[in-house]
Amino acid sequence: MAKQILILGGGYGGLLTALTARKHLTASEANITIINRFPTHQIITELHRLAGGTIKEQAVALPLQRLLGNKQVNIVVDTIKEIKPDDKKVITTSGAVHTYDALVVALGSETNYFGIPGLEENSMVLKSASDANRIREHVEARLDAYKASGNKADATIVVGGGGLTGVELVGEFADKLPEVCRSKGIDFSDVSIFCVEAGPAILPVFPKVLIERAVESLEKRGVTFLTGVAITEATKNTVSLKSGQTIESNTIIWTGGVKGNPVVGSCGIAEDRGRATVTSTLQSTSHSDVFLAGDCAVVFPEGGERPYPPTAQLAWQMGETVGYNLSVQVKGGAMDKFVPVFSGTLGSLGRKDGIGTIGGNNTQLKGLPASLMKEASNIRYLSHINGLSALAY
Ligand code: NAD
């Protein structure tokens, strides 16, 4: 009888698990079901461009039906409420109960507000296509309000966190807002775009020379970086900084970090600070019928002390290992160990600028080559998942 494989999450980890498992398992060997809270697979690494208004939603939200519909994978649109690994059951917010022989948890991460007062209630985040739409619409509505009232808080944007999410977002604002302002009859020099970073520098994953390049490029285009200063509180229209400074702003976007998904951290599988611990074959260290892919797991290099970062490229690769290992779980054989391949890190600084380090020797890229390389890596991913034909333009 066909085994029941249940995949939670249709992001990078979940989608690649489904595609890979189906390559190795026929429909009579396994019934594969994927549950996702959206009907789309979302290209999270490009959300800043939707928030800035330089691409359409269809470019970052690919219908799962188009990616998986002809692959004999059942698609369920629902939100996971509870995982009961000892009963082999998953309960969704619609009240449905799903059972399984093998479970894949690929539920990603959640925003970490670090308990900063007022932040969760008063800020927007960039974790989904609808978040990106909300940011774009909010910024435009505040600019309209500024035009009507002249209230400077409506023309002030504060992005909290100078990691890749925050910096890529301010890069889009710097590129797109001059045009938006022109169309509304607002002088772009009236608009303030702050990126506040608690650490001594933005983008600590990059070498100093590339960080300096990013700061220079974005400052020239109207971004103000405040580094070495943490956000300590937010209200509807203010951001307080550790330095004692207060910025009046009606647009606060928080990109200050991620944490494990609480549904995973609290379900009873072994975890470390909210992220599931895994074996080298990406099985839960407490439940061998539960596999993990993506940010909701914490994966350490063999003998290493620092876990791998929660990135899309690793989630994708974990999904492929898990997809293959599921076929071994069903048919027997030796499972693959997860051995990540790092192709590099690319960050965009708007449409025509970027920075990156690529390849084993960390070759540095900047300017148009970096931004073209980022574009190419997106196209490579889309073609890998057969997503180019799924783009519903
Ligand atoms: P992050 O954790 O990488 O960066 C968050 C930043 O916010 C940190 O620099 C931190 O010092 C800062 N911060 C924390 N608390 C603060 C406070 N109170 N005030 C001001 N600043 C504060 O988060 P991210 O940028 O969302 O990235 C998450 C993961 O996703 C990372 O591994 C990243 O590399 C990856 N990512 C990759 C890309 C890409 O490859 N282009 C794009 C986006 C994200």
CSV table of C-alpha atoms and ligand atoms in Angstrom, one decimal:
chain,number,residue,atom,x,y,z
A,1,MET,CA,0.0,0.0,0.0
A,2,ALA,CA,1.2,3.5,-0.8
A,3,LYS,CA,2.9,5.3,2.1
A,4,GLN,CA,1.4,8.7,3.2
A,5,ILE,CA,4.0,11.5,2.9
A,6,LEU,CA,2.9,14.8,4.4
A,7,ILE,CA,4.9,18.0,3.7
A,8,LEU,CA,4.2,21.0,5.8
A,9,GLY,CA,5.1,24.2,4.0
A,10,GLY,CA,5.4,25.1,0.3
A,11,GLY,CA,8.4,27.4,0.5
A,12,TYR,CA,11.9,26.4,-0.8
A,13,GLY,CA,12.3,23.4,1.5
A,14,GLY,CA,8.8,22.0,1.1
A,15,LEU,CA,8.6,22.5,-2.7
A,16,LEU,CA,12.0,21.0,-3.4
A,17,THR,CA,11.1,18.0,-1.1
A,18,ALA,CA,7.9,17.4,-3.0
A,19,LEU,CA,9.6,17.7,-6.4
A,20,THR,CA,12.5,15.5,-5.5
A,21,ALA,CA,10.5,12.8,-3.6
A,22,ARG,CA,8.2,12.5,-6.7
A,23,LYS,CA,11.3,11.9,-8.9
A,24,HIS,CA,12.1,8.8,-6.8
A,25,LEU,CA,8.7,7.5,-5.8
A,26,THR,CA,5.8,6.4,-8.0
A,27,ALA,CA,2.2,7.2,-7.0
A,28,SER,CA,1.7,3.5,-6.0
A,29,GLU,CA,4.7,3.8,-3.7
A,30,ALA,CA,3.8,7.1,-2.0
A,31,ASN,CA,0.9,9.4,-1.8
A,32,ILE,CA,2.4,12.9,-1.4
A,33,THR,CA,0.5,15.8,0.1
A,34,ILE,CA,1.8,19.4,0.6
A,35,ILE,CA,0.0,21.8,3.0
A,36,ASN,CA,0.7,25.5,2.6
A,37,ARG,CA,-1.0,28.6,3.9
A,38,PHE,CA,-0.9,30.2,0.5
A,39,PRO,CA,-1.9,28.7,-2.8
A,40,THR,CA,1.4,29.9,-4.1
A,41,HIS,CA,5.1,29.2,-3.7
A,42,GLN,CA,6.7,32.6,-2.9
A,43,ILE,CA,10.1,33.7,-4.0
A,44,ILE,CA,11.0,35.4,-0.7
A,45,THR,CA,14.4,36.6,-2.0
A,46,GLU,CA,12.6,38.9,-4.4
A,47,LEU,CA,9.9,40.3,-2.1
A,48,HIS,CA,11.8,43.6,-1.7
A,49,ARG,CA,11.2,44.3,-5.4
A,50,LEU,CA,7.4,43.8,-5.0
A,51,ALA,CA,7.5,46.1,-1.9
A,52,GLY,CA,9.3,48.7,-3.9
A,53,GLY,CA,6.9,48.3,-6.9
A,54,THR,CA,9.5,47.3,-9.4
A,55,ILE,CA,7.9,43.9,-10.2
A,56,LYS,CA,4.4,42.4,-10.2
A,57,GLU,CA,3.1,39.9,-7.6
A,58,GLN,CA,3.0,37.2,-10.3
A,59,ALA,CA,6.8,37.2,-10.5
A,60,VAL,CA,7.2,36.2,-6.8
A,61,ALA,CA,4.0,34.2,-6.1
A,62,LEU,CA,3.9,31.1,-8.3
A,63,PRO,CA,0.8,28.9,-8.2
A,64,LEU,CA,1.6,25.6,-6.5
A,65,GLN,CA,-0.9,24.0,-8.8
A,66,ARG,CA,1.2,25.0,-11.8
A,67,LEU,CA,4.4,23.7,-10.2
A,68,LEU,CA,3.1,20.4,-8.8
A,69,GLY,CA,-0.3,19.8,-10.4
A,70,ASN,CA,0.9,17.4,-13.0
A,71,LYS,CA,3.3,15.7,-10.6
A,72,GLN,CA,0.7,13.7,-8.6
A,73,VAL,CA,1.2,15.8,-5.5
A,74,ASN,CA,-2.0,16.8,-3.5
A,75,ILE,CA,-2.1,20.5,-2.6
A,76,VAL,CA,-3.9,21.6,0.5
A,77,VAL,CA,-4.2,25.3,1.3
A,78,ASP,CA,-4.5,25.6,5.0
A,79,THR,CA,-2.5,26.8,8.1
A,80,ILE,CA,-0.8,24.3,10.4
A,81,LYS,CA,-2.0,24.7,14.0
A,82,GLU,CA,-0.5,21.7,15.8
A,83,ILE,CA,1.9,18.9,15.1
A,84,LYS,CA,1.5,15.7,17.2
A,85,PRO,CA,4.5,13.6,16.3
A,86,ASP,CA,3.7,10.9,18.9
A,87,ASP,CA,0.3,10.4,17.3
A,88,LYS,CA,1.5,10.9,13.7
A,89,LYS,CA,-1.1,13.6,13.3
A,90,VAL,CA,-1.2,17.2,12.1
A,91,ILE,CA,-4.1,19.6,12.8
A,92,THR,CA,-4.8,22.7,10.7
A,93,THR,CA,-6.6,25.9,11.6
A,94,SER,CA,-9.6,24.7,9.5
A,95,GLY,CA,-10.0,21.8,11.9
A,96,ALA,CA,-8.7,19.1,9.5
A,97,VAL,CA,-6.6,16.2,10.9
A,98,HIS,CA,-4.0,14.7,8.6
A,99,THR,CA,-2.2,11.5,9.4
A,100,TYR,CA,1.1,10.3,7.9
A,101,ASP,CA,3.7,7.6,7.7
A,102,ALA,CA,6.5,10.2,7.1
A,103,LEU,CA,6.3,13.9,7.9
A,104,VAL,CA,8.4,16.7,6.4
A,105,VAL,CA,8.3,20.0,8.4
A,106,ALA,CA,9.4,22.9,6.3
A,107,LEU,CA,7.5,25.8,8.0
A,108,GLY,CA,10.3,28.4,7.8
A,109,SER,CA,11.0,31.0,10.4
A,110,GLU,CA,9.1,33.9,12.1
A,111,THR,CA,10.0,37.5,12.7
A,112,ASN,CA,11.9,38.0,15.9
A,113,TYR,CA,10.8,41.2,17.7
A,114,PHE,CA,13.2,40.5,20.6
A,115,GLY,CA,10.5,41.8,23.0
A,116,ILE,CA,11.1,45.4,21.9
A,117,PRO,CA,8.1,47.4,23.3
A,118,GLY,CA,5.5,48.4,20.7
A,119,LEU,CA,7.5,47.0,17.7
A,120,GLU,CA,5.2,44.1,16.8
A,121,GLU,CA,2.0,46.2,16.9
A,122,ASN,CA,3.5,49.2,15.1
A,123,SER,CA,5.7,47.8,12.3
A,124,MET,CA,5.3,45.9,9.1
A,125,VAL,CA,7.4,43.0,8.0
A,126,LEU,CA,8.5,41.5,4.7
A,127,LYS,CA,7.9,37.8,4.9
A,128,SER,CA,5.2,37.2,2.2
A,129,ALA,CA,3.8,38.7,-1.0
A,130,SER,CA,0.9,40.2,0.9
A,131,ASP,CA,3.4,41.8,3.4
A,132,ALA,CA,5.2,43.3,0.4
A,133,ASN,CA,1.9,44.6,-1.1
A,134,ARG,CA,1.0,46.1,2.3
A,135,ILE,CA,4.4,48.0,2.5
A,136,ARG,CA,4.1,49.4,-1.0
A,137,GLU,CA,0.5,50.5,-0.5
A,138,HIS,CA,1.2,52.0,2.9
A,139,VAL,CA,4.2,54.0,1.7
A,140,GLU,CA,2.2,55.4,-1.2
A,141,ALA,CA,-0.7,56.3,1.1
A,142,ARG,CA,1.6,58.1,3.5
A,143,LEU,CA,3.1,60.0,0.7
A,144,ASP,CA,-0.4,61.1,-0.4
A,145,ALA,CA,-1.0,62.1,3.2
A,146,TYR,CA,2.3,64.1,3.2
A,147,LYS,CA,1.2,65.9,0.1
A,148,ALA,CA,-2.1,66.9,1.7
A,149,SER,CA,-0.8,67.8,5.2
A,150,GLY,CA,2.9,68.3,5.0
A,151,ASN,CA,3.4,66.1,8.1
A,152,LYS,CA,7.1,65.1,7.8
A,153,ALA,CA,6.3,61.8,9.7
A,154,ASP,CA,4.4,60.7,6.5
A,155,ALA,CA,7.5,61.2,4.4
A,156,THR,CA,9.8,59.4,6.8
A,157,ILE,CA,10.5,55.6,6.4
A,158,VAL,CA,12.4,53.7,9.1
A,159,VAL,CA,13.7,50.2,8.3
A,160,GLY,CA,14.9,48.5,11.4
A,161,GLY,CA,17.7,46.0,10.7
A,162,GLY,CA,20.6,46.3,8.3
A,163,GLY,CA,20.8,42.7,7.3
A,164,LEU,CA,20.1,41.6,3.6
A,165,THR,CA,16.4,42.0,4.0
A,166,GLY,CA,16.6,45.6,5.2
A,167,VAL,CA,19.3,46.7,2.9
A,168,GLU,CA,17.7,45.2,-0.2
A,169,LEU,CA,14.4,47.0,0.7
A,170,VAL,CA,16.0,50.4,1.2
A,171,GLY,CA,17.7,49.9,-2.2
A,172,GLU,CA,14.3,49.5,-3.9
A,173,PHE,CA,12.9,52.5,-2.1
A,174,ALA,CA,16.0,54.6,-3.2
A,175,ASP,CA,15.4,53.6,-6.8
A,176,LYS,CA,11.7,53.7,-7.0
A,177,LEU,CA,10.5,56.5,-4.7
A,178,PRO,CA,12.0,59.4,-6.8
A,179,GLU,CA,9.7,58.3,-9.6
A,180,VAL,CA,6.7,57.8,-7.2
A,181,CYS,CA,7.3,61.3,-5.7
A,182,ARG,CA,7.5,62.8,-9.2
A,183,SER,CA,4.1,61.3,-10.1
A,184,LYS,CA,2.6,62.7,-6.9
A,185,GLY,CA,4.2,66.2,-7.2
A,186,ILE,CA,6.4,65.7,-4.1
A,187,ASP,CA,10.0,66.7,-3.9
A,188,PHE,CA,12.0,63.5,-3.3
A,189,SER,CA,14.4,65.4,-1.1
A,190,ASP,CA,11.5,65.8,1.4
A,191,VAL,CA,11.5,62.0,1.9
A,192,SER,CA,13.8,60.5,4.6
A,193,ILE,CA,14.7,56.8,4.4
A,194,PHE,CA,16.5,55.5,7.5
A,195,CYS,CA,18.1,52.1,7.9
A,196,VAL,CA,18.8,51.5,11.6
A,197,GLU,CA,21.3,48.8,12.5
A,198,ALA,CA,22.2,47.8,16.1
A,199,GLY,CA,25.6,46.3,15.1
A,200,PRO,CA,28.7,48.3,14.2
A,201,ALA,CA,28.0,47.9,10.4
A,202,ILE,CA,25.3,46.8,8.0
A,203,LEU,CA,25.6,43.5,6.1
A,204,PRO,CA,28.2,41.8,8.4
A,205,VAL,CA,28.2,38.8,6.0
A,206,PHE,CA,30.2,40.8,3.5
A,207,PRO,CA,33.9,42.0,3.5
A,208,LYS,CA,34.5,45.6,4.6
A,209,VAL,CA,35.1,46.9,1.1
A,210,LEU,CA,31.7,45.7,-0.1
A,211,ILE,CA,29.9,47.1,2.9
A,212,GLU,CA,31.5,50.5,2.3
A,213,ARG,CA,30.5,50.2,-1.4
A,214,ALA,CA,26.8,49.5,-0.4
A,215,VAL,CA,26.7,52.4,2.1
A,216,GLU,CA,28.2,54.8,-0.4
A,217,SER,CA,25.9,53.7,-3.2
A,218,LEU,CA,22.7,54.0,-1.1
A,219,GLU,CA,23.6,57.2,0.7
A,220,LYS,CA,24.1,58.8,-2.6
A,221,ARG,CA,20.6,57.8,-3.5
A,222,GLY,CA,19.1,59.3,-0.3
A,223,VAL,CA,19.4,56.6,2.4
A,224,THR,CA,20.6,57.5,5.8
A,225,PHE,CA,22.3,54.6,7.8
A,226,LEU,CA,22.3,54.8,11.6
A,227,THR,CA,24.7,52.1,12.7
A,228,GLY,CA,25.7,50.9,16.2
A,229,VAL,CA,22.4,52.0,17.5
A,230,ALA,CA,19.5,49.7,18.4
A,231,ILE,CA,15.8,50.4,18.1
A,232,THR,CA,14.5,50.2,21.7
A,233,GLU,CA,10.8,51.1,21.3
A,234,ALA,CA,8.2,51.9,18.6
A,235,THR,CA,4.8,53.6,18.7
A,236,LYS,CA,2.4,54.3,15.9
A,237,ASN,CA,4.5,57.3,14.8
A,238,THR,CA,7.8,57.2,16.6
A,239,VAL,CA,10.9,55.0,16.7
A,240,SER,CA,13.1,55.3,19.8
A,241,LEU,CA,16.8,54.6,19.5
A,242,LYS,CA,19.3,53.5,22.2
A,243,SER,CA,21.2,56.7,21.6
A,244,GLY,CA,18.2,58.7,23.0
A,245,GLN,CA,17.2,59.9,19.6
A,246,THR,CA,13.5,59.6,18.5
A,247,ILE,CA,12.5,59.5,14.8
A,248,GLU,CA,9.0,60.6,14.0
A,249,SER,CA,7.8,58.2,11.3
A,250,ASN,CA,4.5,56.8,10.2
A,251,THR,CA,6.2,53.9,8.3
A,252,ILE,CA,8.2,51.4,10.4
A,253,ILE,CA,9.4,48.2,8.7
A,254,TRP,CA,11.1,45.6,10.9
A,255,THR,CA,13.7,43.3,9.4
A,256,GLY,CA,15.7,42.8,12.5
A,257,GLY,CA,15.9,39.1,12.5
A,258,VAL,CA,14.2,35.7,12.5
A,259,LYS,CA,13.5,32.9,15.0
A,260,GLY,CA,12.2,29.3,14.8
A,261,ASN,CA,8.6,28.7,14.0
A,262,PRO,CA,6.7,28.3,17.3
A,263,VAL,CA,4.5,25.5,15.9
A,264,VAL,CA,7.7,23.5,15.4
A,265,GLY,CA,9.5,24.5,18.6
A,266,SER,CA,6.6,23.5,20.8
A,267,CYS,CA,5.4,20.3,19.1
A,268,GLY,CA,7.4,17.8,21.1
A,269,ILE,CA,10.2,17.0,18.6
A,270,ALA,CA,13.7,17.8,19.9
A,271,GLU,CA,14.6,21.4,19.5
A,272,ASP,CA,17.3,24.0,20.3
A,273,ARG,CA,16.0,27.5,21.0
A,274,GLY,CA,12.9,26.9,19.0
A,275,ARG,CA,14.5,25.2,15.9
A,276,ALA,CA,14.3,21.5,15.4
A,277,THR,CA,17.6,19.6,15.9
A,278,VAL,CA,18.4,17.1,13.1
A,279,THR,CA,20.6,14.2,12.2
A,280,SER,CA,23.1,14.4,9.3
A,281,THR,CA,20.3,12.9,7.2
A,282,LEU,CA,17.9,15.7,8.2
A,283,GLN,CA,15.7,13.5,10.4
A,284,SER,CA,14.5,14.9,13.7
A,285,THR,CA,16.9,13.7,16.5
A,286,SER,CA,13.9,12.5,18.5
A,287,HIS,CA,11.5,11.2,15.7
A,288,SER,CA,13.0,9.4,12.8
A,289,ASP,CA,9.8,9.6,10.8
A,290,VAL,CA,9.9,13.4,10.9
A,291,PHE,CA,12.2,15.1,8.4
A,292,LEU,CA,13.1,18.8,8.5
A,293,ALA,CA,13.9,21.3,5.7
A,294,GLY,CA,14.7,25.0,5.8
A,295,ASP,CA,14.8,27.6,8.5
A,296,CYS,CA,12.7,25.7,11.1
A,297,ALA,CA,15.7,23.3,11.6
A,298,VAL,CA,19.0,24.1,13.1
A,299,VAL,CA,21.8,22.4,11.2
A,300,PHE,CA,25.5,22.3,12.3
A,301,PRO,CA,28.4,21.5,10.1
A,302,GLU,CA,30.0,18.2,11.1
A,303,GLY,CA,32.2,19.1,14.1
A,304,GLY,CA,31.3,22.8,13.8
A,305,GLU,CA,29.9,25.0,16.5
A,306,ARG,CA,28.0,27.6,14.6
A,307,PRO,CA,24.8,26.5,12.7
A,308,TYR,CA,24.4,27.2,9.0
A,309,PRO,CA,22.5,30.5,8.3
A,310,PRO,CA,18.8,30.4,7.5
A,311,THR,CA,19.0,31.0,3.8
A,312,ALA,CA,16.9,30.1,0.7
A,313,GLN,CA,19.8,28.3,-0.9
A,314,LEU,CA,20.2,26.0,2.0
A,315,ALA,CA,16.4,25.4,2.4
A,316,TRP,CA,16.3,24.4,-1.3
A,317,GLN,CA,19.3,22.0,-0.9
A,318,MET,CA,17.8,20.5,2.3
A,319,GLY,CA,14.6,19.9,0.5
A,320,GLU,CA,16.4,17.9,-2.2
A,321,THR,CA,18.2,15.8,0.5
A,322,VAL,CA,15.0,15.2,2.3
A,323,GLY,CA,13.1,14.3,-0.9
A,324,TYR,CA,15.7,11.6,-1.7
A,325,ASN,CA,15.8,10.3,1.9
A,326,LEU,CA,12.0,9.9,1.9
A,327,SER,CA,12.4,7.5,-1.0
A,328,VAL,CA,14.9,5.5,1.0
A,329,GLN,CA,12.6,5.5,4.0
A,330,VAL,CA,9.9,4.0,1.8
A,331,LYS,CA,12.0,1.6,-0.4
A,332,GLY,CA,15.1,1.0,1.7
A,333,GLY,CA,18.8,1.7,1.0
A,334,ALA,CA,21.2,4.2,2.4
A,335,MET,CA,20.1,7.8,3.1
A,336,ASP,CA,22.2,10.8,1.9
A,337,LYS,CA,23.9,13.0,4.4
A,338,PHE,CA,23.2,16.7,4.0
A,339,VAL,CA,26.3,18.4,2.6
A,340,PRO,CA,25.5,22.0,1.6
A,341,VAL,CA,27.1,23.6,-1.4
A,342,PHE,CA,27.6,27.4,-0.9
A,343,SER,CA,27.4,29.2,-4.2
A,344,GLY,CA,27.8,32.6,-2.5
A,345,THR,CA,25.7,35.5,-1.3
A,346,LEU,CA,24.3,38.3,-3.5
A,347,GLY,CA,22.6,41.4,-2.3
A,348,SER,CA,20.8,43.9,-4.5
A,349,LEU,CA,21.1,47.6,-3.9
A,350,GLY,CA,18.3,48.6,-6.2
A,351,ARG,CA,17.8,47.6,-9.8
A,352,LYS,CA,21.2,48.3,-11.3
A,353,ASP,CA,23.5,47.9,-8.3
A,354,GLY,CA,24.5,45.1,-6.0
A,355,ILE,CA,27.3,43.4,-4.1
A,356,GLY,CA,28.2,39.8,-3.7
A,357,THR,CA,30.7,37.1,-3.0
A,358,ILE,CA,30.6,34.0,-5.1
A,359,GLY,CA,32.3,30.7,-5.6
A,360,GLY,CA,34.7,28.7,-3.4
A,361,ASN,CA,37.3,31.5,-3.3
A,362,ASN,CA,34.7,34.2,-2.4
A,363,THR,CA,35.2,36.3,-5.6
A,364,GLN,CA,33.8,39.8,-4.9
A,365,LEU,CA,31.3,41.3,-7.2
A,366,LYS,CA,29.9,44.8,-7.2
A,367,GLY,CA,27.7,47.0,-9.4
A,368,LEU,CA,25.9,45.8,-12.5
A,369,PRO,CA,27.7,42.4,-12.6
A,370,ALA,CA,26.4,41.6,-9.0
A,371,SER,CA,22.9,42.6,-9.9
A,372,LEU,CA,22.9,40.6,-13.1
A,373,MET,CA,24.3,37.7,-11.2
A,374,LYS,CA,21.5,38.0,-8.7
A,375,GLU,CA,19.0,38.1,-11.5
A,376,ALA,CA,20.6,35.0,-13.1
A,377,SER,CA,20.5,33.1,-9.8
A,378,ASN,CA,16.7,33.8,-9.6
A,379,ILE,CA,16.2,32.6,-13.2
A,380,ARG,CA,18.4,29.5,-12.4
A,381,TYR,CA,16.2,28.7,-9.4
A,382,LEU,CA,13.0,29.2,-11.4
A,383,SER,CA,14.2,27.0,-14.2
A,384,HIS,CA,15.2,24.4,-11.6
A,385,ILE,CA,11.7,24.2,-10.3
A,386,ASN,CA,10.2,24.4,-13.8
A,387,GLY,CA,8.8,27.7,-12.6
A,388,LEU,CA,9.5,29.8,-15.7
A,389,SER,CA,6.3,28.5,-17.3
A,390,ALA,CA,4.5,29.0,-14.0
A,391,LEU,CA,5.0,32.7,-14.0
A,392,ALA,CA,1.5,34.0,-14.7
A,393,TYR,CA,2.2,37.3,-16.4
B,1,NAD,P1,19.4,39.2,9.8
B,1,NAD,O1,19.3,38.5,11.1
B,1,NAD,O2,20.5,38.8,8.8
B,1,NAD,O3,19.7,40.8,10.0
B,1,NAD,C1,19.0,41.5,11.0
B,1,NAD,C2,19.8,42.7,11.4
B,1,NAD,O4,19.0,43.5,12.3
B,1,NAD,C3,21.1,42.3,12.1
B,1,NAD,O5,22.2,43.0,11.4
B,1,NAD,C4,20.9,42.8,13.5
B,1,NAD,O6,22.1,43.3,14.1
B,1,NAD,C5,19.9,44.0,13.3
B,1,NAD,N1,19.1,44.2,14.5
B,1,NAD,C6,18.6,43.3,15.5
B,1,NAD,N2,18.0,44.0,16.5
B,1,NAD,C7,18.0,45.3,16.2
B,1,NAD,C8,17.5,46.5,16.8
B,1,NAD,N3,16.9,46.4,18.0
B,1,NAD,N4,17.7,47.7,16.2
B,1,NAD,C9,18.4,47.8,15.0
B,1,NAD,N5,18.9,46.7,14.4
B,1,NAD,C10,18.7,45.5,14.9
B,1,NAD,O7,17.9,39.1,9.1
B,1,NAD,P2,17.5,39.2,7.6
B,1,NAD,O8,18.2,40.3,6.9
B,1,NAD,O9,16.0,39.2,7.6
B,1,NAD,O10,18.0,37.9,7.0
B,1,NAD,C11,17.6,36.6,7.5
B,1,NAD,C12,18.4,35.5,6.8
B,1,NAD,O11,18.0,35.5,5.4
B,1,NAD,C13,19.9,35.7,6.8
B,1,NAD,O12,20.6,34.5,6.8
B,1,NAD,C14,20.1,36.4,5.4
B,1,NAD,O13,21.5,36.1,4.9
B,1,NAD,C15,19.1,35.7,4.6
B,1,NAD,N6,18.7,36.6,3.4
B,1,NAD,C16,19.4,36.4,2.3
B,1,NAD,C17,19.1,37.3,1.2
B,1,NAD,C18,19.9,37.2,0.0
B,1,NAD,O14,20.7,36.2,-0.2
B,1,NAD,N7,19.9,38.1,-0.9
B,1,NAD,C19,18.1,38.3,1.3
B,1,NAD,C20,17.4,38.3,2.5
B,1,NAD,C21,17.7,37.5,3.6
